[in-house]
CSV table of C-alpha atoms in Angstrom, one decimal:
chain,number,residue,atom,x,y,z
A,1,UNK,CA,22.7,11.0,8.8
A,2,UNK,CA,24.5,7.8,9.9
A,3,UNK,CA,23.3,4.7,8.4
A,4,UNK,CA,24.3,2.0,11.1
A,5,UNK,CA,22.9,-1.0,9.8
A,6,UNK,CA,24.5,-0.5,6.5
A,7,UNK,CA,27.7,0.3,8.1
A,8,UNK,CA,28.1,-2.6,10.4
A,9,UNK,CA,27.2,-5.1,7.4
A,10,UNK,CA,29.7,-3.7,5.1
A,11,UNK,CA,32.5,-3.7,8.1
A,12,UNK,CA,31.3,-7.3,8.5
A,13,UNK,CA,31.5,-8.4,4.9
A,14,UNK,CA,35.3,-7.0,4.7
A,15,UNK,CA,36.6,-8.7,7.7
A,16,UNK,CA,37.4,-12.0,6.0
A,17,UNK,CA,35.5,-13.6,9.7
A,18,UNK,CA,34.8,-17.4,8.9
A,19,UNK,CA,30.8,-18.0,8.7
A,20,UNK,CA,30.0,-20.4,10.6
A,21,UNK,CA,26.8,-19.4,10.9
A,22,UNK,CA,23.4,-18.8,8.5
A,23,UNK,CA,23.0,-18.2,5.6
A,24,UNK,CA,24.5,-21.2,4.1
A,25,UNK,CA,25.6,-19.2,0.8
A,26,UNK,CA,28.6,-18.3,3.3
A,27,UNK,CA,28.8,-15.0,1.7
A,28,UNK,CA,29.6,-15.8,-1.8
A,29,UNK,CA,27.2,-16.9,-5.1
A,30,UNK,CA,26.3,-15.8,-8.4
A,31,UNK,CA,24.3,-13.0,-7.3
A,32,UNK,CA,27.1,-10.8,-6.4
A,33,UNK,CA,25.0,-9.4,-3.2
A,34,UNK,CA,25.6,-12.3,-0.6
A,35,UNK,CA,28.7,-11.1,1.0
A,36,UNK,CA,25.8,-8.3,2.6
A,37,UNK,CA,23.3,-11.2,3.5
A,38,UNK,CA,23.5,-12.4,7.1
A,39,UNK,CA,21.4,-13.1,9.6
A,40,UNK,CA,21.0,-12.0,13.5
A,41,UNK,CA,24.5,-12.5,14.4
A,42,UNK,CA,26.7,-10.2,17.4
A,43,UNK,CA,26.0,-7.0,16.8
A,44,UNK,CA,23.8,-7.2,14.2
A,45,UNK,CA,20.6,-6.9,16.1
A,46,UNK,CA,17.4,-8.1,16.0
A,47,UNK,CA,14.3,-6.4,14.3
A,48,UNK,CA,11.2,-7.8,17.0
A,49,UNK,CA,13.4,-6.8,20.0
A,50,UNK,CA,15.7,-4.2,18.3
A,51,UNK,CA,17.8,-2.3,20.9
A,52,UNK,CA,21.2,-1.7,19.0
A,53,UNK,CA,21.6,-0.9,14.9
A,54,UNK,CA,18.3,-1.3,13.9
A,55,UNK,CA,16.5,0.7,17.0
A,56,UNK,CA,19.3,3.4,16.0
A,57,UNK,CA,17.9,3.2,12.5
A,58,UNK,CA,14.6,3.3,13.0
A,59,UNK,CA,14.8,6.2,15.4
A,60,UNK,CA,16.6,8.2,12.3
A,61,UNK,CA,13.6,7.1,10.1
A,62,UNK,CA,11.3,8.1,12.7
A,63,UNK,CA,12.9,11.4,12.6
A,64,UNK,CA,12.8,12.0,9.1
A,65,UNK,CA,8.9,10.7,9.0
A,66,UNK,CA,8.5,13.2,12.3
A,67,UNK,CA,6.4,10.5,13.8
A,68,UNK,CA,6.6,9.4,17.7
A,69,UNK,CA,7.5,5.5,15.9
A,70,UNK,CA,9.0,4.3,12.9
A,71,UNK,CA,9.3,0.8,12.8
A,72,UNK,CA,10.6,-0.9,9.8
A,73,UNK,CA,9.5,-4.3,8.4
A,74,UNK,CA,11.0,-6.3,5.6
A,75,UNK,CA,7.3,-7.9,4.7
A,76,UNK,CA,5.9,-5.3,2.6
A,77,UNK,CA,2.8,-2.6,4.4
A,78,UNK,CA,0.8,-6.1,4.5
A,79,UNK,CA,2.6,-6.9,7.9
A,80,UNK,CA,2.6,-3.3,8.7
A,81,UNK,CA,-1.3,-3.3,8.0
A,82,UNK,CA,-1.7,-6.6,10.3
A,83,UNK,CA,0.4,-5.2,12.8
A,84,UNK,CA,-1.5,-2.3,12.5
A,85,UNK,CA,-5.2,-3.8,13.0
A,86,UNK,CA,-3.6,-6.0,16.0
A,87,UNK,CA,-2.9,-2.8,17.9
A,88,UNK,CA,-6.2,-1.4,17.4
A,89,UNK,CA,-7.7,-4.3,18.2
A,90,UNK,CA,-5.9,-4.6,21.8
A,91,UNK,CA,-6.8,-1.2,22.2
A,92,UNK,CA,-10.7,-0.9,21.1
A,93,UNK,CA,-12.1,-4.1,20.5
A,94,UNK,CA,-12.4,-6.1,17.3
A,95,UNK,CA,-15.2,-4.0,15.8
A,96,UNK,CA,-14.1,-1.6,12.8
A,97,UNK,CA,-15.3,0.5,10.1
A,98,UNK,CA,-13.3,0.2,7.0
A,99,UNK,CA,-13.4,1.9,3.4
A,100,UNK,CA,-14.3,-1.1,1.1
A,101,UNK,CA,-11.3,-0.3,-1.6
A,102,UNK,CA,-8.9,-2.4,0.8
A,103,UNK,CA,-6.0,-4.4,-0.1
A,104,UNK,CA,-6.5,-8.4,0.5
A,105,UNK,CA,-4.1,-8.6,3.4
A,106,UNK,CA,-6.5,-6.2,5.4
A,107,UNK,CA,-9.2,-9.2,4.7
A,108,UNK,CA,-6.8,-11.7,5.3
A,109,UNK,CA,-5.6,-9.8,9.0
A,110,UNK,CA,-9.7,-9.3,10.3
A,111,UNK,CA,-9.5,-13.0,9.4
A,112,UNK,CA,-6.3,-14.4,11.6
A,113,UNK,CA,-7.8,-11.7,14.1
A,114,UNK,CA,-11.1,-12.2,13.9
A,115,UNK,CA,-12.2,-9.1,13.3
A,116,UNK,CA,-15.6,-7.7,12.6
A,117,UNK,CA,-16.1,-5.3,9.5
A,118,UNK,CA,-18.6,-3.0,8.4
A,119,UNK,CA,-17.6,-1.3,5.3
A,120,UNK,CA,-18.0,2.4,4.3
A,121,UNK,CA,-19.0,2.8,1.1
A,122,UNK,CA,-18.7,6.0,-1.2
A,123,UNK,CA,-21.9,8.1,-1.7
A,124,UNK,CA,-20.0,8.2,-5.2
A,125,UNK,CA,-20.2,6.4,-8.3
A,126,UNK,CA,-16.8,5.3,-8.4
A,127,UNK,CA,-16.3,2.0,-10.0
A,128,UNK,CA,-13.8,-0.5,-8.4
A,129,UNK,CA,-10.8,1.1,-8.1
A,130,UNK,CA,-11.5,4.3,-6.0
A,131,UNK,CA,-13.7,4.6,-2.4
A,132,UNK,CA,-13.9,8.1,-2.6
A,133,UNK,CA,-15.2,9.1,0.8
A,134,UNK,CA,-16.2,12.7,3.0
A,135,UNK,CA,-16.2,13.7,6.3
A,136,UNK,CA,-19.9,13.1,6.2
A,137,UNK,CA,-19.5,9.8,4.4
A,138,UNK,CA,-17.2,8.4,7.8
A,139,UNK,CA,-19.8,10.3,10.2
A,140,UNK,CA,-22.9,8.5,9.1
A,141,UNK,CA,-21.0,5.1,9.3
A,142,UNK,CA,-20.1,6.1,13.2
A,143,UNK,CA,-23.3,7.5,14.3
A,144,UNK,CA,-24.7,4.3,12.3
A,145,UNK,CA,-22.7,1.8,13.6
A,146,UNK,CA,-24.3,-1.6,15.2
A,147,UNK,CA,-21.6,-2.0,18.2
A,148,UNK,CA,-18.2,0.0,19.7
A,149,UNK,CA,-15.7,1.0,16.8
A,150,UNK,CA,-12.1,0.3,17.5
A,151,UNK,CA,-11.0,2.0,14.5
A,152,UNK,CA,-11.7,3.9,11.3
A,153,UNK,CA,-9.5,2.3,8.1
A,154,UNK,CA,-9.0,4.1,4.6
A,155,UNK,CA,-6.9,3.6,1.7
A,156,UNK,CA,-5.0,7.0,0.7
A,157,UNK,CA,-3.5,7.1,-1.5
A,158,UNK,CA,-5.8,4.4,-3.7
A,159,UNK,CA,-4.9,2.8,-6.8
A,160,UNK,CA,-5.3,5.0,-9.2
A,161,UNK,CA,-3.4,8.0,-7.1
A,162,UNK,CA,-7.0,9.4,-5.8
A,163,UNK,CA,-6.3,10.8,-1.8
A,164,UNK,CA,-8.8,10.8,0.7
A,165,UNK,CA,-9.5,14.1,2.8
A,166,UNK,CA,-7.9,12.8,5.4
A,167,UNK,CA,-7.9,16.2,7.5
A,168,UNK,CA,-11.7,15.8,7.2
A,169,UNK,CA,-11.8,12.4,7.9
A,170,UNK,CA,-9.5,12.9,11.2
A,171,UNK,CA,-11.7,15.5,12.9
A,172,UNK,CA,-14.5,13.3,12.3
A,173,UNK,CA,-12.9,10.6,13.8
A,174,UNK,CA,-11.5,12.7,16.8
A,175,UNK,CA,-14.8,13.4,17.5
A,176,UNK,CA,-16.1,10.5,18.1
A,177,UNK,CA,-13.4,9.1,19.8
A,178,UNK,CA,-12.6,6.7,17.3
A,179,UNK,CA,-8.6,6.6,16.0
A,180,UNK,CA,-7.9,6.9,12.1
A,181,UNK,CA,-5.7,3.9,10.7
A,182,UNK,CA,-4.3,5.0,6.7
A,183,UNK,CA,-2.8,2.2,4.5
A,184,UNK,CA,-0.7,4.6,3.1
A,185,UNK,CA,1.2,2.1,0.8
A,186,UNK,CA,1.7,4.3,-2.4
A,187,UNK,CA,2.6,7.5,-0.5
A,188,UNK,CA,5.9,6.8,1.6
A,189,UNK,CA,7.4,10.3,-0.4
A,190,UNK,CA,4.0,12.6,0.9
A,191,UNK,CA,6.2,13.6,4.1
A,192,UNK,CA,8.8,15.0,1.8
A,193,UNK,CA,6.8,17.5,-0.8
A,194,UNK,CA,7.1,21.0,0.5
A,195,UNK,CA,4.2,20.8,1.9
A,196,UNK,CA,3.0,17.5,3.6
A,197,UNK,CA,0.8,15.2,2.6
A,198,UNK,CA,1.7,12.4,4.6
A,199,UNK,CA,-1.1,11.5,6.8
A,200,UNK,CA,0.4,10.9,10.0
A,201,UNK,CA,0.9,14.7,9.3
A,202,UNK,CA,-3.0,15.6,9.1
A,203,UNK,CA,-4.4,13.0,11.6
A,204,UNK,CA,-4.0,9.6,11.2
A,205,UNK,CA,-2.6,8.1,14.8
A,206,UNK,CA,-0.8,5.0,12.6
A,207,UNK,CA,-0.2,4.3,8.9
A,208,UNK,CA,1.7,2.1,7.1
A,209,UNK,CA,4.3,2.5,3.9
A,210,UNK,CA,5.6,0.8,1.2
A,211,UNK,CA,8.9,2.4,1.1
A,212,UNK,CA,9.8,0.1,-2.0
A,213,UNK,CA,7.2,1.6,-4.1
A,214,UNK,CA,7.9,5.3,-3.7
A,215,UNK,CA,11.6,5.3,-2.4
A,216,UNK,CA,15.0,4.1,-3.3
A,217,UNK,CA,14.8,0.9,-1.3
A,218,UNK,CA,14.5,-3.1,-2.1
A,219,UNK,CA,11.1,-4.7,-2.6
A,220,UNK,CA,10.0,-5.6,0.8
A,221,UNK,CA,11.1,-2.5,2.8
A,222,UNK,CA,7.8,-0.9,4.4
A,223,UNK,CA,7.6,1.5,7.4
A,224,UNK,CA,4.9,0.8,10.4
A,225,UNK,CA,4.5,4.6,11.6
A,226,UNK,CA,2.6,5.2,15.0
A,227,UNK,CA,1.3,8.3,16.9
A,228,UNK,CA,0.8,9.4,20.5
A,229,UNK,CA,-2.7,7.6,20.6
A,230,UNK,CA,-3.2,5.0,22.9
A,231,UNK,CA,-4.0,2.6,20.1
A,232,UNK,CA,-0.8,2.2,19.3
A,233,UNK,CA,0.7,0.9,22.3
A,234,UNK,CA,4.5,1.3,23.4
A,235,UNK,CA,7.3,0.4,21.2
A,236,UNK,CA,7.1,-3.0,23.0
A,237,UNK,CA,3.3,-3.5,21.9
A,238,UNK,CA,4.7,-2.4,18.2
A,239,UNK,CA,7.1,-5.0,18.1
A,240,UNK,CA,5.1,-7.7,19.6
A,241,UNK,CA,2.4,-7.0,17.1
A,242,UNK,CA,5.0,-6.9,14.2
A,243,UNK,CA,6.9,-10.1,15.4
A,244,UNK,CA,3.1,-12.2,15.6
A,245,UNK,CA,3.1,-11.9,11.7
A,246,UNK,CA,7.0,-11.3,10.4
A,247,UNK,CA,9.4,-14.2,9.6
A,248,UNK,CA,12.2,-14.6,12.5
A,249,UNK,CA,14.6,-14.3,9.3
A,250,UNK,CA,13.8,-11.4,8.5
A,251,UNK,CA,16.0,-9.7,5.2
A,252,UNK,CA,19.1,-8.1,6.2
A,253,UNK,CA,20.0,-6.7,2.3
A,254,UNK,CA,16.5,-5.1,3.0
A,255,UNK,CA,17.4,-3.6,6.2
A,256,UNK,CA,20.3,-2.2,4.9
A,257,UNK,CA,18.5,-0.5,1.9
A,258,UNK,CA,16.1,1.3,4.6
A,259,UNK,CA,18.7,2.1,6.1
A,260,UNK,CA,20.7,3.7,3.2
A,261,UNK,CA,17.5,5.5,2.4
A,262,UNK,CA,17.5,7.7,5.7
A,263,UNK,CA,20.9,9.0,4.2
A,264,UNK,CA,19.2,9.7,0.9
A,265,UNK,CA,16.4,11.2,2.7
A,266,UNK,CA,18.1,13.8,4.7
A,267,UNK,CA,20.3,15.0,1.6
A,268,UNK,CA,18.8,17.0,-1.0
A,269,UNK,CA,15.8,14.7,-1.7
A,270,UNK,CA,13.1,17.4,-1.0
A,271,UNK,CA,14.5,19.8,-3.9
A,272,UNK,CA,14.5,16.6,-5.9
A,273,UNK,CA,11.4,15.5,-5.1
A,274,UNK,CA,10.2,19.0,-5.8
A,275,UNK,CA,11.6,19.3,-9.3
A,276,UNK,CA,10.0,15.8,-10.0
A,277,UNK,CA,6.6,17.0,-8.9
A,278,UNK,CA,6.8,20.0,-10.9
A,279,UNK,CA,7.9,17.7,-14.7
A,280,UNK,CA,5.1,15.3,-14.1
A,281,UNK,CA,2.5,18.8,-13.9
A,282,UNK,CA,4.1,19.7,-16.8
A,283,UNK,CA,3.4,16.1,-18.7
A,284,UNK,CA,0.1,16.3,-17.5
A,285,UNK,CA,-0.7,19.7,-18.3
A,286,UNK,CA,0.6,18.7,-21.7
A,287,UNK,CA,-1.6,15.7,-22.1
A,288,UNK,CA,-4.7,17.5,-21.1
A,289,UNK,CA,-3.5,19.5,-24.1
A,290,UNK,CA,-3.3,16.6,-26.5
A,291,UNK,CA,-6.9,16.1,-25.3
A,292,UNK,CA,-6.5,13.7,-23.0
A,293,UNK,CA,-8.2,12.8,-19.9
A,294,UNK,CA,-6.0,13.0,-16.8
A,295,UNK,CA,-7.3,12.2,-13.3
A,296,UNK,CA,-6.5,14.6,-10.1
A,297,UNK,CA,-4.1,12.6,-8.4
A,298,UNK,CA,-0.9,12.8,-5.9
A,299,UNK,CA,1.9,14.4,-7.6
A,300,UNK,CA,4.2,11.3,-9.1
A,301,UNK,CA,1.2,9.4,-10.3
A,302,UNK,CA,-0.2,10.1,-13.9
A,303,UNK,CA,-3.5,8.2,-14.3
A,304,UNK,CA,-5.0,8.6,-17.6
A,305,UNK,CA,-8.3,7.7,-18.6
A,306,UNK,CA,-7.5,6.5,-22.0
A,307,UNK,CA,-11.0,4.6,-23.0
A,308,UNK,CA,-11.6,8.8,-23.0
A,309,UNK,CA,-9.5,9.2,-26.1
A,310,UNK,CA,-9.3,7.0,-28.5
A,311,UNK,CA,-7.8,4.4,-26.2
A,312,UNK,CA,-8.6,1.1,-24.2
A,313,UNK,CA,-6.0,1.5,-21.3
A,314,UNK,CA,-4.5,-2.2,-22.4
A,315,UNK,CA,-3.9,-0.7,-26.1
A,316,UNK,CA,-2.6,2.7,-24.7
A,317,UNK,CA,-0.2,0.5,-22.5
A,318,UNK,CA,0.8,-2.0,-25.2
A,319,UNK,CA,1.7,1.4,-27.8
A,320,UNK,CA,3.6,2.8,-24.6
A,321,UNK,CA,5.7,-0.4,-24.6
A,322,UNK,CA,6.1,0.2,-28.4
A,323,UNK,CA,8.1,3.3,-26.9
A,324,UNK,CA,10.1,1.6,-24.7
A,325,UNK,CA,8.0,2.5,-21.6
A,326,UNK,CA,5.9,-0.3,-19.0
A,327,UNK,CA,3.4,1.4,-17.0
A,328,UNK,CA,2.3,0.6,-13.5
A,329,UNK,CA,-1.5,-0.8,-14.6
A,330,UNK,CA,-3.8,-0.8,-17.3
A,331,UNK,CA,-7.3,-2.0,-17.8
A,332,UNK,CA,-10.4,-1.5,-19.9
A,333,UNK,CA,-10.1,2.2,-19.5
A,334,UNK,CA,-7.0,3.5,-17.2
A,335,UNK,CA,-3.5,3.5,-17.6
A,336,UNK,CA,-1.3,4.1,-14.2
A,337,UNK,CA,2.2,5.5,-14.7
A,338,UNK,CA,4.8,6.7,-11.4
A,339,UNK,CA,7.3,8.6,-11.3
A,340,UNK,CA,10.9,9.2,-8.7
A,341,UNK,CA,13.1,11.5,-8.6
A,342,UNK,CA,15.4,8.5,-9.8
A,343,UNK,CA,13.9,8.6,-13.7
A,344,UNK,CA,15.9,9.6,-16.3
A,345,UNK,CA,15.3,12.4,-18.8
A,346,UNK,CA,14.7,9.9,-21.3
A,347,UNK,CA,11.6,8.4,-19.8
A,348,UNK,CA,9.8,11.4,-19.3
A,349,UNK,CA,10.5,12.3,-23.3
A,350,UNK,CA,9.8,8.4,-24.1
A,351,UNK,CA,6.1,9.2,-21.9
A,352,UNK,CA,5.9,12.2,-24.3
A,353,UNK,CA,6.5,10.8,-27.2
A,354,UNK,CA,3.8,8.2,-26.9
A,355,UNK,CA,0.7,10.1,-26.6
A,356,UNK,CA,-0.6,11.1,-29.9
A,357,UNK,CA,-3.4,13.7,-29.9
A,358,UNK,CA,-6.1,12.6,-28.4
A,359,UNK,CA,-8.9,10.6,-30.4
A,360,UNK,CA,-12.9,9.7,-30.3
A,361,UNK,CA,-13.9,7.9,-27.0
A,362,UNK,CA,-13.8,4.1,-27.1
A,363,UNK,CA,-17.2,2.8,-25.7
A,364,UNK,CA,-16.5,1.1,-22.5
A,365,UNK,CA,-19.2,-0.8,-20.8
A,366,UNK,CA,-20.0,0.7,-17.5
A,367,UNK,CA,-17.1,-0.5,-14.6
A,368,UNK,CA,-19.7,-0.4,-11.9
A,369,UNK,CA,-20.0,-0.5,-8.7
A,370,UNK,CA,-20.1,-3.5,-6.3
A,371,UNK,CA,-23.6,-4.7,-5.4
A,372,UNK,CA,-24.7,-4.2,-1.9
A,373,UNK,CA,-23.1,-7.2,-0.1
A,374,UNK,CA,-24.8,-10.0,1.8
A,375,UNK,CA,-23.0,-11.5,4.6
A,376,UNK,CA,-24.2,-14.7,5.6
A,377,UNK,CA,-20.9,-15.7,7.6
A,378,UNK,CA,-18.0,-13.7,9.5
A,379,UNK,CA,-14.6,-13.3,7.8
A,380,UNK,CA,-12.7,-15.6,9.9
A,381,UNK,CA,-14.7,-18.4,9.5
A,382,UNK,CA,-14.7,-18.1,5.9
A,383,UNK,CA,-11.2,-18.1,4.9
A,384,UNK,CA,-10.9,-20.7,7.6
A,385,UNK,CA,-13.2,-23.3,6.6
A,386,UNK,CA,-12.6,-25.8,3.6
A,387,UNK,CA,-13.2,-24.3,0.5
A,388,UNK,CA,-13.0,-25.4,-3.3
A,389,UNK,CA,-12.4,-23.4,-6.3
A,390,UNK,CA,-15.2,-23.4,-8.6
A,391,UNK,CA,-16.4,-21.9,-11.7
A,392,UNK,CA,-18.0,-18.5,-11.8
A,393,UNK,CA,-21.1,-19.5,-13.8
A,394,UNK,CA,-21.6,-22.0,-10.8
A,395,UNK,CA,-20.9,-20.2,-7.6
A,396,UNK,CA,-24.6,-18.2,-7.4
A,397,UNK,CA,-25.7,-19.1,-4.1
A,398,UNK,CA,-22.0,-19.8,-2.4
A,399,UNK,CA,-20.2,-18.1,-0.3
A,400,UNK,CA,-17.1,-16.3,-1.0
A,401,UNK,CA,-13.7,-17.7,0.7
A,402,UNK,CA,-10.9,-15.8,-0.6
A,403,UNK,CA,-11.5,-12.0,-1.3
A,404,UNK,CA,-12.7,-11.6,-5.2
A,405,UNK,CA,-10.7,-8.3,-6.9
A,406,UNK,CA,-10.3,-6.8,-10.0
A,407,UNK,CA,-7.0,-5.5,-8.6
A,408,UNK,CA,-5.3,-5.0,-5.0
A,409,UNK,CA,-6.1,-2.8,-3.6
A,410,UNK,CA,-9.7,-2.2,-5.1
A,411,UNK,CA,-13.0,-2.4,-3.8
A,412,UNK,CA,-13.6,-6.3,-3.5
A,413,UNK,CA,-16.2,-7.5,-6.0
A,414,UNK,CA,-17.3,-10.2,-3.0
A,415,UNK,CA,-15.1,-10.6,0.2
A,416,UNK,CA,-14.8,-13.3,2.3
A,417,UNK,CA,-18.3,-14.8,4.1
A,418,UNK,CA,-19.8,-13.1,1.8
A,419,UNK,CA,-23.2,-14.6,-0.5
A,420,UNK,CA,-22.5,-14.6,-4.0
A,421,UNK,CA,-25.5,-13.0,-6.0
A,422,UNK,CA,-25.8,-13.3,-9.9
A,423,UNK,CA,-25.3,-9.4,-9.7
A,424,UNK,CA,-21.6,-10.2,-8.3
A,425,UNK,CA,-21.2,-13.7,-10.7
A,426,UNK,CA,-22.1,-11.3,-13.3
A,427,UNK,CA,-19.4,-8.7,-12.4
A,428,UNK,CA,-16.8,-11.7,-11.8
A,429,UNK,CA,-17.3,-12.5,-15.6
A,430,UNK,CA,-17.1,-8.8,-16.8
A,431,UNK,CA,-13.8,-8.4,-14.7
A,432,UNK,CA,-12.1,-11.7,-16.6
A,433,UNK,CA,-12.3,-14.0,-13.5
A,434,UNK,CA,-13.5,-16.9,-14.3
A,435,UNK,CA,-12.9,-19.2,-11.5
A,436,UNK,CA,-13.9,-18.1,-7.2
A,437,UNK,CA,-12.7,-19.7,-4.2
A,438,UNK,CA,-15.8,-20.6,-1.8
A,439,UNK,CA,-16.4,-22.5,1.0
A,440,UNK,CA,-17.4,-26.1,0.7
């Protein structure tokens, strides 16, 4: 597969052309890398109104991803996701139901947008980290909801690795009309097992990426993918959404690693993909041996429960650094580790090595679950207003400014507009945060 961005960088670099032009590092530092950074010069397109190298790109990406859209941003799936909800908002109105485990930036876009959320919640006990939700659960929110839905929103996969039933979830949605938006951050590499889980491949009419987190590109690379469905416009309604919330400098380096990555793609990475899914089975197969407890999750996450065992999850990640290995998360009670087909033999054996056999429980308090919110003003106006950063023990009876986590993306503790009960001060406290944002 070409890789046109990547090429007409490098045949920039080596042409010795005097820069007389952004950035001012004029193609030479200490990094070793700025001889690749440039900016939107001839020929080197422009990613909001892409027509030459990147529209090429993206078009091979979109391709690969089988999608009617690819579009590629260089901000991370939190300007996919406000891109995303901009579109859906042209399209249905600014009324939409939303799984509460969302990531902040999905509070911060119905803020900027001023869009109106009702949450779904799981008919689950879940704690804070998982919104595990039905076909049912999504059905009940439509047929209960208080005006017009422009959209249905979900996390898949979450946190932890858990996935949604998005099939379920997407004939629910096309029955009502309604189109199904997945922040599909963790799961770039679903398209690519042998048998897809990506979920622009079982119904979703646009998710978003993280191709860093999953795939062989930079920090920052993240794919917008769109669908057929009205909401999601034409490619100039993509890019105008993009462009409202991307830098104008946006990172070529970054490009250029998305770029590569469509190469990598489209050579060999299913069989290695494949063989990766099938040794992390195998360590979790052997740690369920060891008499551990391992969570049912996509195939390159291994989430242990390690308060199950012997374990808090911060000790079973502090004796996994002992072995020379730094997981992805750990709490009170899970440890998150992912795996690419770009690990070496010598991290699965390290991962091995580290897990003894499996001991008496730890007693964990209950995580619980977030208390029934209380809105007693809309997003927007929340994070908009003046607000103060105040002590936990003191902020009973305030209202929340700034989305309160345990981790992104979780369900929030207290989200923006929100009232702030003892129940949630309470939970604040037994999370570790000590100080909430609230408006004055």
């Amino acid at each position: 597969m070409d890789t046109p961005i990547f090429d007409f960088v490098r045949s920039y670099a080596e042409s010795g052309v005097s820069r007389l032009h952004m950035p001012g590092h004029k193609g030479s530092g200490p990094l070793g890398c700025e001889s690749l950074d440039i900016t939107e010069i001839h020929g080197a397109d422009s990613l909001f109104e892409a027509s030459g190298i990147i529209a090429r790109s993206e078009r091979n990406a979109s391709a690969l991803f089988g999608t009617r859209g690819t579009f590629y941003s260089t901000e991370g799936s939190t300007h996919c996701i406000k891109a995303m909800l901009t579109l859906a908002a042209v399209y249905g109105g600014k009324h939409i139901l939303a799984a509460r485990n969302v990531h902040k930036s999905f509070v911060h876009a119905a803020a900027l947008l001023d869009i109106d959320v009702d949450w779904i919640f799981s008919s689950r006990p879940a704690g804070l980290l998982s919104c595990p939700l039905t076909g049912g659960d999504v059905e009940q929110a439509l047929k209960n909801a208080r005006a017009p839905v422009a959209a249905v929103y979900i996390t898949s996969p979450d946190y932890l690795g858990i996935m949604q039933p998005i099939d379920e979830i997407s004939e629910v949605c096309g029955r009502f009309g309604v189109p199904l938006l997945v922040d599909n951050a963790h799961g770039a590499y679903l398209r690519f097992l042998p048998d897809s889980l990506h979920p622009m491949d079982h119904g979703a009419c646009m998710c978003c990426d993280s191709a860093h987190k999953t795939l062989p590109v930079l920090t920052g690379g993240a794919y917008l993918h769109t669908s057929c469905h009205p909401c999601a416009g034409d490619v100039s309604s993509v890019r105008r959404a993009l462009s409202l919330f991307g830098s104008t400098s946006p990172s070529y380096l970054i490009l250029q690693s998305l770029d590569l990555c469509n190469d990598f793609l489209s050579k060999g990475f299913k069989k290695a993909l494949a063989d990766t899914a099938e040794r992390v089975a195998a360590i979790k197969k052997a740690l369920i041996g060891l008499g551990w407890s391992v969570e049912n999750t996509e195939p390159l996450k291994i989430t242990v429960r390690a308060c199950a065992s012997g374990f808090t999850g911060a000790q079973l990640a502090d004796r996994l650094r002992s072995f020379g290995v730094e997981c992805e998360y750990s709490d009170g009670e899970y440890v998150v580790l992912m795996f690419s087909p770009h690990n070496r033999d010598i991290d699965y054996r390290r991962v091995l090595s580290a897990f003894p056999e499996s001991g008496s429980p730890v007693p964990v308090a209950d995580s619980g679950t977030a208390p029934s919110p209380v809105t007693a003003m809309s997003i927007r106006r929340a994070v908009l207003s003046q607000c103060e950063e105040i002590p936990v023990s003191r902020s009973v009876g305030r209202v929340c400014s700034s989305p309160a986590l345990s981790c992104p993306p979780a369900v929030p503790i207290a989200v923006s507009g929100e009232l702030i009960s003892e129940d949630v001060a309470a939970l604040l406290l037994k999370y570790g945060v000590s100080t909430v944002s609230v408006v004055k």
